[in-house]
PDB file of C-alpha atoms and ligand atoms in Angstrom:
ATOM      1  CA  MET A   1      -0.012  -0.008  -0.141  1.00 63.00           C
ATOM      2  CA  GLU A   2       2.953   2.267   1.133  1.00 70.00           C
ATOM      3  CA  GLN A   3       4.825   1.655  -2.139  1.00 74.00           C
ATOM      4  CA  GLN A   4       1.678   1.982  -4.277  1.00 71.00           C
ATOM      5  CA  TRP A   5       1.161   5.575  -2.590  1.00 73.00           C
ATOM      6  CA  ARG A   6       4.681   6.429  -2.990  1.00 77.00           C
ATOM      7  CA  ARG A   7       4.373   5.035  -6.914  1.00 75.00           C
ATOM      8  CA  SER A   8       1.507   7.562  -7.667  1.00 73.00           C
ATOM      9  CA  GLU A   9       3.199  10.283  -5.950  1.00 78.00           C
ATOM     10  CA  GLU A  10       6.217   9.827  -7.855  1.00 79.00           C
ATOM     11  CA  LEU A  11       3.875   9.543 -11.262  1.00 72.00           C
ATOM     12  CA  GLU A  12       2.175  12.650 -10.293  1.00 73.00           C
ATOM     13  CA  THR A  13       5.458  14.522  -9.912  1.00 79.00           C
ATOM     14  CA  ALA A  14       7.014  13.275 -13.202  1.00 76.00           C
ATOM     15  CA  ASN A  15       3.459  14.319 -14.684  1.00 72.00           C
ATOM     16  CA  LYS A  16       3.936  17.765 -13.185  1.00 75.00           C
ATOM     17  CA  GLU A  17       7.537  18.019 -14.331  1.00 79.00           C
ATOM     18  CA  LEU A  18       6.436  16.853 -18.029  1.00 77.00           C
ATOM     19  CA  ALA A  19       3.853  19.534 -18.107  1.00 77.00           C
ATOM     20  CA  ALA A  20       5.969  22.217 -17.169  1.00 80.00           C
ATOM     21  CA  PHE A  21       8.533  21.381 -19.581  1.00 83.00           C
ATOM     22  CA  VAL A  22       5.741  21.074 -22.443  1.00 82.00           C
ATOM     23  CA  TYR A  23       4.677  24.511 -21.448  1.00 82.00           C
ATOM     24  CA  SER A  24       8.033  26.127 -21.470  1.00 86.00           C
ATOM     25  CA  VAL A  25       9.181  24.466 -24.792  1.00 85.00           C
ATOM     26  CA  SER A  26       5.827  25.272 -26.584  1.00 84.00           C
ATOM     27  CA  HIS A  27       6.108  29.051 -25.118  1.00 85.00           C
ATOM     28  CA  ASP A  28       9.781  29.127 -26.209  1.00 89.00           C
ATOM     29  CA  LEU A  29       8.957  27.712 -29.916  1.00 89.00           C
ATOM     30  CA  ARG A  30       6.657  30.748 -30.167  1.00 89.00           C
ATOM     31  CA  ALA A  31       9.145  33.633 -30.604  1.00 90.00           C
ATOM     32  CA  PRO A  32      10.988  32.122 -33.327  1.00 92.00           C
ATOM     33  CA  LEU A  33       7.914  30.927 -34.814  1.00 92.00           C
ATOM     34  CA  ARG A  34       6.690  34.601 -34.929  1.00 92.00           C
ATOM     35  CA  THR A  35       9.824  35.628 -36.631  1.00 93.00           C
ATOM     36  CA  ILE A  36       9.043  33.122 -39.415  1.00 93.00           C
ATOM     37  CA  SER A  37       5.647  34.150 -39.972  1.00 91.00           C
ATOM     38  CA  GLY A  38       6.420  37.622 -39.756  1.00 92.00           C
ATOM     39  CA  PHE A  39       9.069  37.509 -42.349  1.00 93.00           C
ATOM     40  CA  ILE A  40       7.034  35.372 -44.649  1.00 92.00           C
ATOM     41  CA  LYS A  41       4.191  38.030 -44.607  1.00 90.00           C
ATOM     42  CA  ILE A  42       7.050  40.621 -45.639  1.00 92.00           C
ATOM     43  CA  LEU A  43       8.027  38.425 -48.422  1.00 92.00           C
ATOM     44  CA  GLU A  44       4.430  37.625 -49.826  1.00 89.00           C
ATOM     45  CA  GLU A  45       3.394  41.656 -49.181  1.00 90.00           C
ATOM     46  CA  ASP A  46       6.683  43.292 -50.721  1.00 92.00           C
ATOM     47  CA  TYR A  47       8.424  40.656 -52.759  1.00 91.00           C
ATOM     48  CA  ALA A  48       5.384  38.440 -54.378  1.00 85.00           C
ATOM     49  CA  GLY A  49       6.220  40.361 -57.882  1.00 90.00           C
ATOM     50  CA  LYS A  50       9.963  39.223 -57.750  1.00 92.00           C
ATOM     51  CA  LEU A  51       8.989  35.355 -57.428  1.00 91.00           C
ATOM     52  CA  ASP A  52       7.600  33.159 -60.275  1.00 93.00           C
ATOM     53  CA  ASP A  53       4.403  30.810 -59.718  1.00 93.00           C
ATOM     54  CA  THR A  54       6.809  28.343 -58.564  1.00 93.00           C
ATOM     55  CA  GLY A  55       8.521  30.710 -55.756  1.00 92.00           C
ATOM     56  CA  ARG A  56       5.306  31.969 -54.712  1.00 91.00           C
ATOM     57  CA  ASP A  57       3.976  28.410 -54.301  1.00 91.00           C
ATOM     58  CA  TYR A  58       6.843  27.369 -52.219  1.00 92.00           C
ATOM     59  CA  LEU A  59       6.389  30.674 -49.907  1.00 91.00           C
ATOM     60  CA  LYS A  60       2.525  29.421 -49.310  1.00 90.00           C
ATOM     61  CA  ARG A  61       3.696  26.296 -48.718  1.00 91.00           C
ATOM     62  CA  VAL A  62       6.124  27.527 -45.835  1.00 93.00           C
ATOM     63  CA  TYR A  63       3.428  29.648 -44.617  1.00 91.00           C
ATOM     64  CA  ASN A  64       1.122  26.887 -44.350  1.00 89.00           C
ATOM     65  CA  GLY A  65       3.603  25.023 -42.390  1.00 89.00           C
ATOM     66  CA  SER A  66       4.246  27.941 -39.905  1.00 92.00           C
ATOM     67  CA  GLU A  67       0.382  28.146 -39.449  1.00 89.00           C
ATOM     68  CA  LYS A  68       0.109  24.599 -38.639  1.00 86.00           C
ATOM     69  CA  MET A  69       2.926  24.759 -36.197  1.00 89.00           C
ATOM     70  CA  SER A  70       1.273  27.674 -34.491  1.00 90.00           C
ATOM     71  CA  SER A  71      -1.926  25.510 -33.894  1.00 86.00           C
ATOM     72  CA  LEU A  72       0.022  22.312 -32.574  1.00 85.00           C
ATOM     73  CA  ILE A  73       2.015  24.928 -30.086  1.00 88.00           C
ATOM     74  CA  ALA A  74      -1.631  26.372 -29.149  1.00 86.00           C
ATOM     75  CA  ASP A  75      -2.928  23.080 -28.684  1.00 84.00           C
ATOM     76  CA  LEU A  76       0.184  21.844 -26.609  1.00 84.00           C
ATOM     77  CA  LEU A  77      -0.112  25.255 -24.471  1.00 86.00           C
ATOM     78  CA  TYR A  78      -3.582  24.235 -23.633  1.00 84.00           C
ATOM     79  CA  LEU A  79      -2.664  20.714 -22.843  1.00 82.00           C
ATOM     80  CA  SER A  80      -0.303  21.929 -20.195  1.00 83.00           C
ATOM     81  CA  ARG A  81      -2.680  24.336 -18.847  1.00 83.00           C
ATOM     82  CA  ILE A  82      -5.471  21.576 -18.231  1.00 84.00           C
ATOM     83  CA  SER A  83      -2.693  19.796 -16.371  1.00 79.00           C
ATOM     84  CA  ARG A  84      -2.345  22.599 -13.927  1.00 80.00           C
ATOM     85  CA  LEU A  85      -5.992  23.984 -13.840  1.00 83.00           C
ATOM     86  CA  GLU A  86      -7.994  23.545 -10.088  1.00 86.00           C
ATOM     87  CA  ILE A  87     -11.002  21.239 -10.641  1.00 90.00           C
ATOM     88  CA  ASN A  88     -14.128  22.931  -9.406  1.00 93.00           C
ATOM     89  CA  ARG A  89     -16.666  20.438  -8.966  1.00 96.00           C
ATOM     90  CA  MET A  90     -20.338  21.401  -8.886  1.00 96.00           C
ATOM     91  CA  GLU A  91     -23.735  19.330  -9.768  1.00 97.00           C
ATOM     92  CA  PHE A  92     -24.910  20.602 -13.191  1.00 97.00           C
ATOM     93  CA  ASN A  93     -27.350  18.924 -15.988  1.00 98.00           C
ATOM     94  CA  ILE A  94     -24.707  17.541 -18.328  1.00 98.00           C
ATOM     95  CA  SER A  95     -27.653  16.593 -20.822  1.00 98.00           C
ATOM     96  CA  LYS A  96     -28.087  20.185 -21.177  1.00 98.00           C
ATOM     97  CA  LYS A  97     -24.349  20.608 -22.105  1.00 97.00           C
ATOM     98  CA  ALA A  98     -24.428  17.807 -24.483  1.00 98.00           C
ATOM     99  CA  SER A  99     -27.319  19.388 -26.369  1.00 97.00           C
ATOM    100  CA  SER A 100     -25.707  22.970 -26.311  1.00 95.00           C
ATOM    101  CA  ALA A 101     -22.373  21.138 -27.991  1.00 96.00           C
ATOM    102  CA  VAL A 102     -24.724  19.716 -30.618  1.00 97.00           C
ATOM    103  CA  GLU A 103     -26.462  22.904 -31.431  1.00 94.00           C
ATOM    104  CA  SER A 104     -23.078  24.642 -31.731  1.00 94.00           C
ATOM    105  CA  LEU A 105     -21.958  21.481 -34.275  1.00 94.00           C
ATOM    106  CA  ARG A 106     -25.286  22.030 -36.005  1.00 94.00           C
ATOM    107  CA  GLU A 107     -24.845  25.664 -36.101  1.00 92.00           C
ATOM    108  CA  ALA A 108     -21.310  25.616 -37.855  1.00 91.00           C
ATOM    109  CA  SER A 109     -22.367  22.697 -40.364  1.00 91.00           C
ATOM    110  CA  PRO A 110     -25.830  23.685 -41.449  1.00 84.00           C
ATOM    111  CA  GLY A 111     -25.527  21.693 -44.671  1.00 88.00           C
ATOM    112  CA  ARG A 112     -25.711  18.476 -42.648  1.00 93.00           C
ATOM    113  CA  SER A 113     -28.224  16.265 -41.297  1.00 92.00           C
ATOM    114  CA  VAL A 114     -27.548  13.843 -38.248  1.00 96.00           C
ATOM    115  CA  GLU A 115     -29.844  12.350 -36.187  1.00 97.00           C
ATOM    116  CA  VAL A 116     -28.597  12.987 -32.443  1.00 97.00           C
ATOM    117  CA  VAL A 117     -30.466  11.632 -29.277  1.00 98.00           C
ATOM    118  CA  VAL A 118     -29.380  12.910 -26.296  1.00 98.00           C
ATOM    119  CA  GLN A 119     -30.815  11.053 -22.978  1.00 98.00           C
ATOM    120  CA  GLU A 120     -32.363  13.837 -20.937  1.00 97.00           C
ATOM    121  CA  GLY A 121     -32.101  15.003 -17.083  1.00 97.00           C
ATOM    122  CA  LEU A 122     -28.688  13.455 -16.497  1.00 98.00           C
ATOM    123  CA  ILE A 123     -26.780  15.295 -13.475  1.00 97.00           C
ATOM    124  CA  ALA A 124     -23.244  15.397 -13.212  1.00 97.00           C
ATOM    125  CA  SER A 125     -20.860  16.460 -10.325  1.00 96.00           C
ATOM    126  CA  ALA A 126     -17.703  17.531 -12.215  1.00 96.00           C
ATOM    127  CA  ASP A 127     -16.004  20.704 -13.487  1.00 95.00           C
ATOM    128  CA  MET A 128     -18.427  22.183 -15.547  1.00 95.00           C
ATOM    129  CA  GLY A 129     -16.001  24.177 -18.106  1.00 93.00           C
ATOM    130  CA  LEU A 130     -13.816  21.295 -18.331  1.00 94.00           C
ATOM    131  CA  THR A 131     -16.891  18.903 -18.864  1.00 96.00           C
ATOM    132  CA  ASP A 132     -17.862  21.169 -22.093  1.00 95.00           C
ATOM    133  CA  VAL A 133     -14.309  20.697 -23.415  1.00 94.00           C
ATOM    134  CA  VAL A 134     -14.765  16.858 -23.069  1.00 96.00           C
ATOM    135  CA  LEU A 135     -18.381  16.752 -24.606  1.00 97.00           C
ATOM    136  CA  SER A 136     -17.252  19.242 -27.197  1.00 95.00           C
ATOM    137  CA  ASN A 137     -14.420  17.118 -28.068  1.00 96.00           C
ATOM    138  CA  LEU A 138     -16.353  14.044 -28.110  1.00 98.00           C
ATOM    139  CA  LEU A 139     -19.198  14.983 -29.901  1.00 98.00           C
ATOM    140  CA  GLY A 140     -17.204  16.955 -32.247  1.00 97.00           C
ATOM    141  CA  ASN A 141     -15.477  13.720 -33.193  1.00 97.00           C
ATOM    142  CA  ALA A 142     -18.656  11.906 -33.554  1.00 98.00           C
ATOM    143  CA  TRP A 143     -19.762  14.695 -35.953  1.00 97.00           C
ATOM    144  CA  LYS A 144     -16.697  14.728 -37.828  1.00 96.00           C
ATOM    145  CA  PHE A 145     -16.334  10.866 -38.430  1.00 96.00           C
ATOM    146  CA  THR A 146     -19.935  10.648 -39.199  1.00 97.00           C
ATOM    147  CA  SER A 147     -19.447  13.094 -42.289  1.00 95.00           C
ATOM    148  CA  LYS A 148     -19.500  10.581 -44.654  1.00 94.00           C
ATOM    149  CA  THR A 149     -21.984   8.363 -43.281  1.00 94.00           C
ATOM    150  CA  LYS A 150     -25.450   8.173 -44.707  1.00 93.00           C
ATOM    151  CA  ASN A 151     -28.369   8.396 -41.662  1.00 95.00           C
ATOM    152  CA  ALA A 152     -25.590   9.459 -39.419  1.00 97.00           C
ATOM    153  CA  ARG A 153     -26.613   9.089 -35.775  1.00 98.00           C
ATOM    154  CA  ILE A 154     -25.019  10.412 -32.777  1.00 98.00           C
ATOM    155  CA  GLU A 155     -26.159   9.300 -29.181  1.00 98.00           C
ATOM    156  CA  PHE A 156     -25.228  10.539 -25.798  1.00 98.00           C
ATOM    157  CA  GLY A 157     -26.362   8.766 -22.634  1.00 98.00           C
ATOM    158  CA  ALA A 158     -25.268   6.934 -19.323  1.00 98.00           C
ATOM    159  CA  PHE A 159     -25.923   3.966 -17.358  1.00 97.00           C
ATOM    160  CA  ASP A 160     -24.560   2.478 -14.103  1.00 95.00           C
ATOM    161  CA  GLU A 161     -22.249   0.143 -13.763  1.00 93.00           C
ATOM    162  CA  ASP A 162     -21.144  -1.408 -10.402  1.00 89.00           C
ATOM    163  CA  GLY A 163     -22.258   1.742  -8.585  1.00 90.00           C
ATOM    164  CA  ARG A 164     -20.635   4.202 -11.023  1.00 93.00           C
ATOM    165  CA  THR A 165     -22.213   6.333 -13.887  1.00 96.00           C
ATOM    166  CA  VAL A 166     -20.760   5.587 -17.160  1.00 97.00           C
ATOM    167  CA  TYR A 167     -21.168   8.348 -19.742  1.00 98.00           C
ATOM    168  CA  PHE A 168     -21.327   7.469 -23.335  1.00 98.00           C
ATOM    169  CA  VAL A 169     -20.852   9.137 -26.970  1.00 98.00           C
ATOM    170  CA  MET A 170     -21.754   6.379 -29.498  1.00 98.00           C
ATOM    171  CA  ASP A 171     -21.856   7.133 -33.377  1.00 98.00           C
ATOM    172  CA  ASN A 172     -22.145   5.203 -36.507  1.00 97.00           C
ATOM    173  CA  GLY A 173     -19.723   6.753 -38.670  1.00 96.00           C
ATOM    174  CA  ALA A 174     -16.106   5.659 -39.902  1.00 95.00           C
ATOM    175  CA  GLY A 175     -15.107   3.890 -36.572  1.00 96.00           C
ATOM    176  CA  PHE A 176     -11.698   2.773 -36.017  1.00 95.00           C
ATOM    177  CA  ASN A 177      -9.158  -0.495 -35.870  1.00 94.00           C
ATOM    178  CA  PRO A 178      -9.749  -1.611 -32.127  1.00 95.00           C
ATOM    179  CA  GLU A 179      -6.345  -2.939 -32.088  1.00 94.00           C
ATOM    180  CA  PHE A 180      -5.326   0.745 -31.273  1.00 90.00           C
ATOM    181  CA  LYS A 181      -7.839   2.136 -29.234  1.00 91.00           C
ATOM    182  CA  ASP A 182      -5.353   2.823 -26.661  1.00 89.00           C
ATOM    183  CA  LYS A 183      -3.299   4.819 -29.029  1.00 91.00           C
ATOM    184  CA  LEU A 184      -6.234   7.069 -29.523  1.00 93.00           C
ATOM    185  CA  PHE A 185      -5.732   8.963 -26.357  1.00 92.00           C
ATOM    186  CA  TRP A 186      -1.663   9.991 -27.282  1.00 88.00           C
ATOM    187  CA  PRO A 187      -1.170  13.413 -28.287  1.00 85.00           C
ATOM    188  CA  PHE A 188      -0.915  13.709 -32.116  1.00 84.00           C
ATOM    189  CA  GLN A 189      -1.769  10.103 -32.736  1.00 86.00           C
ATOM    190  CA  ARG A 190      -4.398   9.859 -35.656  1.00 88.00           C
ATOM    191  CA  LEU A 191      -5.951   6.708 -37.105  1.00 86.00           C
ATOM    192  CA  HIS A 192      -7.088   8.737 -39.877  1.00 87.00           C
ATOM    193  CA  THR A 193      -5.389  10.933 -42.582  1.00 86.00           C
ATOM    194  CA  ASP A 194      -5.859  14.641 -42.932  1.00 83.00           C
ATOM    195  CA  LEU A 195      -7.193  13.704 -46.012  1.00 82.00           C
ATOM    196  CA  GLU A 196     -10.193  11.577 -44.925  1.00 88.00           C
ATOM    197  CA  PHE A 197     -10.727  13.822 -42.005  1.00 87.00           C
ATOM    198  CA  GLU A 198      -8.756  16.908 -40.839  1.00 87.00           C
ATOM    199  CA  GLY A 199      -7.627  17.220 -37.271  1.00 88.00           C
ATOM    200  CA  SER A 200      -4.388  17.572 -35.516  1.00 84.00           C
ATOM    201  CA  GLY A 201      -4.912  14.536 -32.830  1.00 89.00           C
ATOM    202  CA  ILE A 202      -4.946  16.152 -29.520  1.00 89.00           C
ATOM    203  CA  GLY A 203      -8.468  16.603 -28.623  1.00 92.00           C
ATOM    204  CA  LEU A 204      -8.789  12.711 -27.095  1.00 95.00           C
ATOM    205  CA  THR A 205      -5.453  13.677 -25.299  1.00 92.00           C
ATOM    206  CA  ASN A 206      -7.098  16.738 -23.572  1.00 92.00           C
ATOM    207  CA  VAL A 207     -10.319  14.518 -22.849  1.00 95.00           C
ATOM    208  CA  GLU A 208      -8.122  11.832 -21.267  1.00 94.00           C
ATOM    209  CA  ARG A 209      -6.051  14.615 -19.096  1.00 91.00           C
ATOM    210  CA  ILE A 210      -9.286  16.231 -17.943  1.00 94.00           C
ATOM    211  CA  ILE A 211     -11.134  12.767 -16.867  1.00 95.00           C
ATOM    212  CA  ARG A 212      -7.944  11.691 -15.156  1.00 91.00           C
ATOM    213  CA  ARG A 213      -7.873  15.046 -13.493  1.00 91.00           C
ATOM    214  CA  HIS A 214     -11.215  14.372 -12.029  1.00 94.00           C
ATOM    215  CA  GLY A 215      -9.922  10.711 -11.099  1.00 93.00           C
ATOM    216  CA  GLY A 216     -12.182   9.295 -13.706  1.00 95.00           C
ATOM    217  CA  LYS A 217     -11.367   6.878 -17.008  1.00 96.00           C
ATOM    218  CA  VAL A 218     -11.851   7.124 -20.415  1.00 96.00           C
ATOM    219  CA  TRP A 219     -11.932   4.572 -22.935  1.00 97.00           C
ATOM    220  CA  ALA A 220     -13.216   3.459 -26.388  1.00 97.00           C
ATOM    221  CA  GLU A 221     -14.760   0.594 -28.433  1.00 97.00           C
ATOM    222  CA  GLY A 222     -14.908   0.782 -32.135  1.00 97.00           C
ATOM    223  CA  GLU A 223     -14.763  -0.968 -35.509  1.00 96.00           C
ATOM    224  CA  VAL A 224     -13.678   0.006 -38.956  1.00 96.00           C
ATOM    225  CA  GLY A 225     -16.537   1.217 -41.106  1.00 94.00           C
ATOM    226  CA  LYS A 226     -19.169   0.636 -37.839  1.00 95.00           C
ATOM    227  CA  GLY A 227     -19.117   3.595 -35.686  1.00 97.00           C
ATOM    228  CA  ALA A 228     -17.391   4.139 -32.438  1.00 97.00           C
ATOM    229  CA  THR A 229     -18.413   4.439 -28.893  1.00 98.00           C
ATOM    230  CA  PHE A 230     -16.426   6.604 -26.399  1.00 98.00           C
ATOM    231  CA  TYR A 231     -17.181   5.864 -22.275  1.00 98.00           C
ATOM    232  CA  PHE A 232     -16.181   8.193 -19.588  1.00 98.00           C
ATOM    233  CA  THR A 233     -16.635   8.210 -15.671  1.00 97.00           C
ATOM    234  CA  LEU A 234     -16.193  11.547 -13.676  1.00 96.00           C
ATOM    235  CA  ASN A 235     -15.652  10.139 -10.408  1.00 89.00           C
ATOM    236  CA  GLU A 236     -12.864   8.154  -8.834  1.00 81.00           C
ATOM    237  CA  LYS A 237     -13.798   4.507  -8.254  1.00 68.00           C
TER     238      LYS A 237
HETATM  239  N1  LIG B 301     -15.766   9.067 -33.219  1.00 62.74           N
HETATM  240  C1  LIG B 301     -14.743   8.426 -33.637  1.00 62.74           C
HETATM  241  N2  LIG B 301     -14.783   7.732 -34.752  1.00 62.74           N
HETATM  242  C2  LIG B 301     -13.816   7.367 -35.317  1.00 62.74           C
HETATM  243  N3  LIG B 301     -12.304   7.468 -35.144  1.00 62.74           N
HETATM  244  C3  LIG B 301     -12.374   8.561 -34.027  1.00 62.74           C
HETATM  245  C4  LIG B 301     -13.310   8.942 -33.240  1.00 62.74           C
HETATM  246  N4  LIG B 301     -13.016   9.854 -32.322  1.00 62.74           N
HETATM  247  C5  LIG B 301     -11.700   9.665 -32.494  1.00 62.74           C
HETATM  248  N5  LIG B 301     -11.086   9.160 -33.513  1.00 62.74           N
HETATM  249  C6  LIG B 301      -9.692   8.603 -33.770  1.00 62.74           C
HETATM  250  O1  LIG B 301      -9.134   9.442 -32.902  1.00 62.74           O
HETATM  251  C7  LIG B 301      -8.117  10.032 -33.375  1.00 62.74           C
HETATM  252  C8  LIG B 301      -7.371  11.076 -32.331  1.00 62.74           C
HETATM  253  O2  LIG B 301      -8.786  11.895 -32.036  1.00 62.74           O
HETATM  254  P1  LIG B 301      -8.552  13.406 -31.538  1.00 62.74           P
HETATM  255  O3  LIG B 301      -9.980  13.907 -31.114  1.00 62.74           O
HETATM  256  O4  LIG B 301      -7.481  13.195 -30.592  1.00 62.74           O
HETATM  257  O5  LIG B 301      -8.167  14.013 -32.824  1.00 62.74           O
HETATM  258  P2  LIG B 301      -8.585  14.431 -34.241  1.00 62.74           P
HETATM  259  O6  LIG B 301      -9.964  14.903 -33.990  1.00 62.74           O
HETATM  260  O7  LIG B 301      -8.074  13.936 -35.365  1.00 62.74           O
HETATM  261  O8  LIG B 301      -7.829  16.038 -34.211  1.00 62.74           O
HETATM  262  P3  LIG B 301      -8.138  17.487 -33.180  1.00 62.74           P
HETATM  263  O9  LIG B 301      -9.352  16.854 -32.022  1.00 62.74           O
HETATM  264  O10 LIG B 301      -6.871  17.796 -32.392  1.00 62.74           O
HETATM  265  O11 LIG B 301      -8.926  18.459 -34.162  1.00 62.74           O
HETATM  266  C9  LIG B 301      -8.713  10.617 -34.518  1.00 62.74           C
HETATM  267  O12 LIG B 301      -7.748  11.205 -35.582  1.00 62.74           O
HETATM  268  C10 LIG B 301      -9.361   9.268 -35.012  1.00 62.74           C
HETATM  269  O13 LIG B 301      -8.685   8.666 -35.824  1.00 62.74           O
HETATM  270 MG1  LIG B 302     -10.780  15.505 -32.509  1.00 62.74          MG
END
C-alpha cells in the first residue's frame, strides 16, 4: 500500500514536471515562429512580384507549415494548462451541456442532417467548464467521423455499472481499428489521415487529461466502418 502510494506520488510529480516542460518548450518555440511568420508575410507583401509561380507556391507552403505549427503549439499550451488547472466540482445538468454542444455543431455545419439523441435529465458532479471541453471534443469527433456516413446518428447517454455512472458518446461513423484503441488518447496520434478527416490529434489527449484530473476513466470501442463509442466516468472508483 505504502509502495503504491509512493509510486502514485512519483507519477504525479513526473507528470507535473512533464507538463511544466511542455509548457516552457511550447512557449519558447513561439518567439522564433513569430519571426518566421512575420518574414513570410513581408515576403508575400513586398516581394511576391519578384517571384515566379513556383516561388510563390513554395512561399505559400512555408506559410501553411508555420500556421500548422502555430496551431500545434497552441494545442500543447492548452494541454499543459489543463494539467495545472484547479478542478471546481459542482452539480449540473450534463444532458443540457451535451445538447448545446450539438447545437454549436449544427450551427457550424448547417448543411448536414444528423440524428442526435441525448438522454435527458442526467446530473453530473464535475468541473463544468472542463466537462464542456470533454463533450465538445467527443461530440465533435462523432460529428466529424460521421460526415461521410449516410443516416448519421449520434447518441449521448449514461448507465450505471458497479455503482458508478458511465457516460457514453456513440456514433455510426467511420469507426477505427480496435487494435489501436489506446493510441487514440496519445498526443498527435491519429488513425485517419488529414485527407480523410482533418484534425491534429490532440482533442482526445485533452479529454483523457481532464477525465484523469477528475479521477475518472475514459476508454473507446470501435470497428472500422461500424462506428465508435467513447465511455467516461467523472468520479474515482
Ligand atoms: N468518433 C470517432 N470515430 C472514429 N475515429 C475516431 C473517433 N474519435 C476519434 N477517432 C480517432 O482518434 C484520433 C484522435 O482523435 P482526436 O480527437 O485526438 O484528434 P482529431 O479529431 O483527429 O484532431 P483534433 O481533435 O485535435 O482536432 C482521430 O484522428 C481518429 O483517428
Ligand atoms: Mg478531435
